[in-house]
Every structure is written in C-alpha cells, then in structure tokens.
Amino acid sequence: MKLVIDDACYAYDTIFSDFGEIKTLPGRSIDKASVQDADILIVRSRTKVNQALLEGSKVKFVGSTVAGLDHVDQDYLKDNDITFFSAQGCNSMAVAEFVISAIVNLADELEFDYTKKTLGIIGVGNVGSRLADKADLMGIKTLLNDPIRQENENLPNFVDLNTALSADIVTFHTPLSFGGNHPSYQLLNETNFHNISEKTILFNAARGGVIKEKIWEKTQTMVNIIDCWENEPNINQNLQKDAYWATPH
C-alpha cells in the first residue's frame, strides 16, 4: 500500500509507517502525477482535493488533518467511492479559548466590563457552540447566527446576520463555502459592513475569505483580531499592521 502525505503533517512517520510505503511532499506540490499510484492521500488545507487531482488514480481513502473542508470536493469523493475523514472540530476548544482570552485581555487593557458587552457569534458549530457556552459562563450576552442550524433545528434564540453584526464584539466561526442556500464566502461585504462601527471588536477566526478584506481595511473599528486571511499564505499587510492580534492561522 502506498501513502502520499503532506510533509507538514505532524509525526506522519510514526503514525502511518505501519500502513505501507510513505511518500511525502509539500502540500502545494502534491499533483496528479504524484498520486497516480497512491492508495491513500493525507493532506492539509494547502492541497486541493478534487477531480483534477484524483481522476485516474488508485486513491481510495483521503484524510485531512485540518478542521476546514473547503479544500476538499466531498461530492466527487462520494461519487467515486473514495472514503473521506477529516479532523473537523479537533481545534474547537483552542479557538474558543483564543477568542475568550482576547476579550479578557482587551477588557483589561481598554478598561471595559465584558459582562456589559454583547457578543455576536456567526457560525455556531464546533467552535461557535463552545464559545457560546464559555461566554454564557462569563456572563456575556450572546447573539447567535447560524441559518443552517436555524433551519434544521428551529432554534428560538438565534438572530439574523445583521443583528449579530450589530453586537459590540463580532466573531466569525463559519466554514468557507461558495454554494448552497447560505454561502459564507465574503459573508461580511459592502452590503452589510455598515453594521460594523468604530466601536466594534471584530474577529476572523474562521476561514480567509469569509470577510471581504478590501472593505475591512477601509473600515474603522475599535479592534481587529485576525487569524485567517483571504489569500493565505499571503496576508493583508494593511490589516496586519493595525491589528491587535494578527496570527498566521
């Protein structure tokens, strides 16, 4: 059995060596030729897993070691009987704690009472739900927005997007999606950025591309905290230089 693995995957030799022959490559160098005779493909987000990569190959299992899914064409995998597993949710506690720690730091530095702030959480899945639980324990009022969950579960305490964007603190925790009834690509854009004011604390800890950065860099906020960038691995230096925290995802 042959495995092609992104060389940035942690401890790949220890974890996968018993399964067969391992070939490692930088994620952006994994191409159609390199997977033709592979049985298993293990990637991170820098490899686009789709028909262009896999057609004609022997691959029957794809594993992704990151939480996001936008780099994988799951429909193609399903249609071609290729098993897929991801690490979705693996870092949800860490991201929730990242947001909470930033809020606590800001409350100390800027001398405000976070229990008197509202927290708009956009995307209430693995990360957003954990963050909401922590915020509730700390006495922070949450405004939860997740139209997919709202439609499926009819949750009475959820709000529309504009209401969530009007919170004192706004944080994004959606996947990056381009289709369906609720695409998240450039979810915050020129049509609704007016909800963000010079008093807003704005986070992107979701995926690059969820916020339209060309508008963001021209919008005055109280604080920006950015972990995800629209053109990763390149970052928007105009946003980075003024951010309270800017981290490389």
C-alpha positions as a printed Julia matrix, in Angstrom:
249×3 Matrix{Float64}:
   0.0    0.0     0.0
   1.31   3.46   -0.89
   0.56   6.64    1.03
   1.14  10.19   -0.21
   1.3   12.59    2.75
   1.73  16.33    3.12
   5.13  16.75    4.76
   3.68  19.26    7.23
   1.52  16.58    8.87
   2.7   16.01   12.42
   4.53  12.73   13.18
   3.43  11.16    9.9
   6.22   8.57   10.01
   5.26   7.35   13.49
   1.54   7.32   12.79
   1.44   5.87    9.28
   4.62   3.82    8.78
   2.88   0.52    9.55
   0.38   1.05    6.74
   2.85   0.87    3.87
   5.26   2.89    1.77
   5.19   6.62    2.52
   5.94   9.4     0.06
   5.95  12.94    1.45
   5.65  16.19   -0.46
   4.93  19.82    0.37
   1.17  20.2     0.18
   1.26  22.59   -2.75
   3.46  20.14   -4.67
   1.01  17.25   -4.44
  -0.27  16.95   -8.0
  -1.98  14.5   -10.32
   1.26  12.7   -11.2
   2.3   12.22   -7.58
  -0.94  10.48   -6.56
  -1.48   8.25   -9.6
  -0.28   5.06   -7.89
  -1.22   6.04   -4.32
  -3.83   4.17   -2.32
  -4.11   6.73    0.48
  -3.78  10.51    0.45
  -3.26  12.52    3.65
  -3.4   16.3     3.24
  -3.67  19.65    4.92
  -5.58  22.65    3.57
  -2.94  23.65    1.02
  -3.81  20.71   -1.28
  -6.97  20.99   -3.38
  -8.54  17.53   -3.42
 -10.84  17.26   -6.43
 -11.36  15.58   -9.78
  -8.39  17.37  -11.32
  -6.12  15.8    -8.72
  -7.59  12.32   -8.33
  -9.12  11.3   -11.66
  -7.46   8.12  -12.91
  -5.61   7.49   -9.64
  -5.84   4.47   -7.33
  -6.69   6.6    -4.28
  -9.48   5.08   -2.19
  -9.01   6.99    1.06
  -8.45  10.7     1.69
  -7.71  12.05    5.14
  -7.47  15.74    6.0
  -5.65  16.71    9.19
  -7.23  20.18    9.46
 -10.61  21.42   10.63
 -11.69  23.16    7.43
 -13.3   21.39    4.49
 -13.25  23.93    1.66
 -10.18  22.34    0.04
 -11.95  19.0    -0.48
 -14.6   18.25   -3.11
 -16.6   15.85   -0.98
 -19.21  15.28   -3.68
 -16.53  14.0    -6.05
 -15.14  11.67   -3.38
 -18.59  10.3    -2.59
 -19.49   9.8    -6.26
 -16.26   7.85   -6.79
 -16.45   5.68   -3.65
 -13.44   7.35   -2.05
 -13.64   7.29    1.74
 -13.04  10.63    3.44
 -12.26  11.59    7.03
 -11.3   14.98    8.41
 -10.19  16.48   11.7
 -13.19  18.8    11.83
 -13.69  20.05   15.37
 -10.24  19.0    16.59
  -9.2   22.55   17.47
 -12.59  23.9    18.51
 -11.71  24.32   22.17
  -8.44  26.08   21.33
 -10.16  28.57   19.02
 -12.89  29.28   21.57
 -10.22  29.9    24.22
  -8.33  32.14   21.77
 -11.38  34.39   21.46
 -12.15  34.41   25.18
  -8.53  35.2    26.09
  -8.51  38.1    23.62
 -11.72  39.5    25.12
 -10.31  39.26   28.65
  -7.05  40.92   27.57
  -8.9   43.72   25.83
 -11.2   44.27   28.81
  -8.12  44.72   30.99
  -6.21  46.97   28.59
  -9.14  49.11   27.45
 -10.83  49.07   30.86
 -14.29  47.83   29.98
 -16.63  45.36   31.66
 -17.09  42.45   29.27
 -20.32  41.43   31.04
 -21.86  44.62   29.67
 -20.87  43.76   26.08
 -22.8   41.73   23.52
 -21.0   39.0    21.58
 -22.2   38.21   18.06
 -21.17  34.66   17.11
 -21.59  33.96   13.41
 -21.41  30.24   12.83
 -22.47  28.14   15.81
 -20.92  24.79   15.0
 -17.98  23.08   16.69
 -16.2   26.31   17.62
 -19.11  28.71   17.91
 -21.11  26.5    20.26
 -18.13  26.04   22.59
 -17.5   29.78   22.53
 -21.15  30.49   23.32
 -21.01  28.15   26.33
 -17.9   29.89   27.66
 -19.39  33.34   27.1
 -22.55  32.33   28.96
 -20.48  31.15   31.91
 -18.7   34.51   31.95
 -21.93  36.48   31.87
 -21.55  37.79   28.32
 -24.79  38.12   26.35
 -24.53  36.25   23.04
 -26.25  36.91   19.72
 -26.08  33.65   17.78
 -26.36  33.45   13.99
 -26.33  30.2    12.04
 -29.03  29.97    9.35
 -28.32  26.32    8.56
 -28.8   25.25   12.17
 -31.77  27.58   12.48
 -33.5   25.93    9.52
 -32.73  22.4    10.68
 -33.34  22.84   14.4
 -35.71  25.84   14.64
 -33.71  27.37   17.49
 -35.7   30.24   19.03
 -32.73  32.16   20.44
 -30.89  32.62   17.12
 -30.83  36.0    15.35
 -30.39  37.22   11.78
 -26.98  38.2    10.42
 -27.45  41.96   10.69
 -28.44  41.65   14.34
 -25.36  39.57   15.12
 -23.17  42.08   13.24
 -24.52  44.88   15.44
 -23.0   43.34   18.59
 -20.18  45.04   20.48
 -17.91  42.09   19.72
 -18.36  40.18   16.44
 -16.6   36.9    15.73
 -16.81  34.58   12.72
 -16.67  30.78   13.03
 -18.18  29.55    9.77
 -16.68  27.14    7.27
 -15.83  28.64    3.88
 -18.48  27.7     1.33
 -19.33  29.01   -2.13
 -22.62  27.31   -2.95
 -25.91  26.24   -1.44
 -28.53  28.43    0.2
 -26.09  30.01    2.64
 -22.63  30.52    1.1
 -20.16  32.04    3.54
 -17.69  33.46    1.01
 -17.46  37.22    1.67
 -20.33  36.92    4.12
 -19.28  40.3     5.51
 -19.13  42.59    2.49
 -20.09  46.01    1.15
 -23.82  45.3     1.63
 -23.62  44.76    5.39
 -20.3   46.24    6.57
 -22.27  49.3     7.72
 -23.23  47.24   10.78
 -19.58  47.35   11.86
 -18.68  50.6    13.62
 -15.68  52.31   15.16
 -16.77  50.73   18.46
 -16.77  47.13   17.16
 -14.26  44.5    18.21
 -14.04  42.27   15.12
 -12.57  38.76   14.9
 -11.97  36.45   11.98
 -11.08  33.05   13.42
 -12.99  31.14   10.75
 -11.54  31.0     7.23
  -9.91  33.54    4.97
 -12.47  34.84    2.5
 -15.4   34.97    4.92
 -14.78  38.72    5.33
 -14.11  40.89    2.27
 -10.75  42.34    3.21
 -10.78  45.22    0.69
 -13.73  46.65    2.61
 -12.38  45.67    6.03
  -9.1   47.53    5.58
 -11.06  50.75    4.92
 -13.45  50.29    7.86
 -12.67  51.87   11.22
 -13.18  49.51   14.16
 -12.14  49.59   17.78
 -10.02  46.43   17.44
  -9.3   43.81   14.79
  -8.15  40.3    15.71
  -7.26  38.21   12.67
  -6.2   34.58   12.47
  -7.43  33.81    8.93
  -6.52  35.64    5.73
  -8.19  35.88    2.35
  -5.1   34.99    0.28
  -3.2   32.63    2.58
  -0.3   32.11    2.88
  -0.06  35.79    1.9
  -1.56  38.22    4.37
  -3.12  41.65    4.01
  -0.41  43.89    5.42
  -2.76  46.86    5.68
  -4.91  44.88    8.11
  -1.97  43.2     9.81
  -0.16  46.38   10.79
  -3.14  47.76   12.71
  -4.45  44.52   14.21
  -4.43  43.98   17.97
  -3.54  40.34   17.35
  -2.55  39.02   13.92
  -1.72  35.33   13.79
  -0.8   33.04   10.85
  -3.66  30.53   11.08
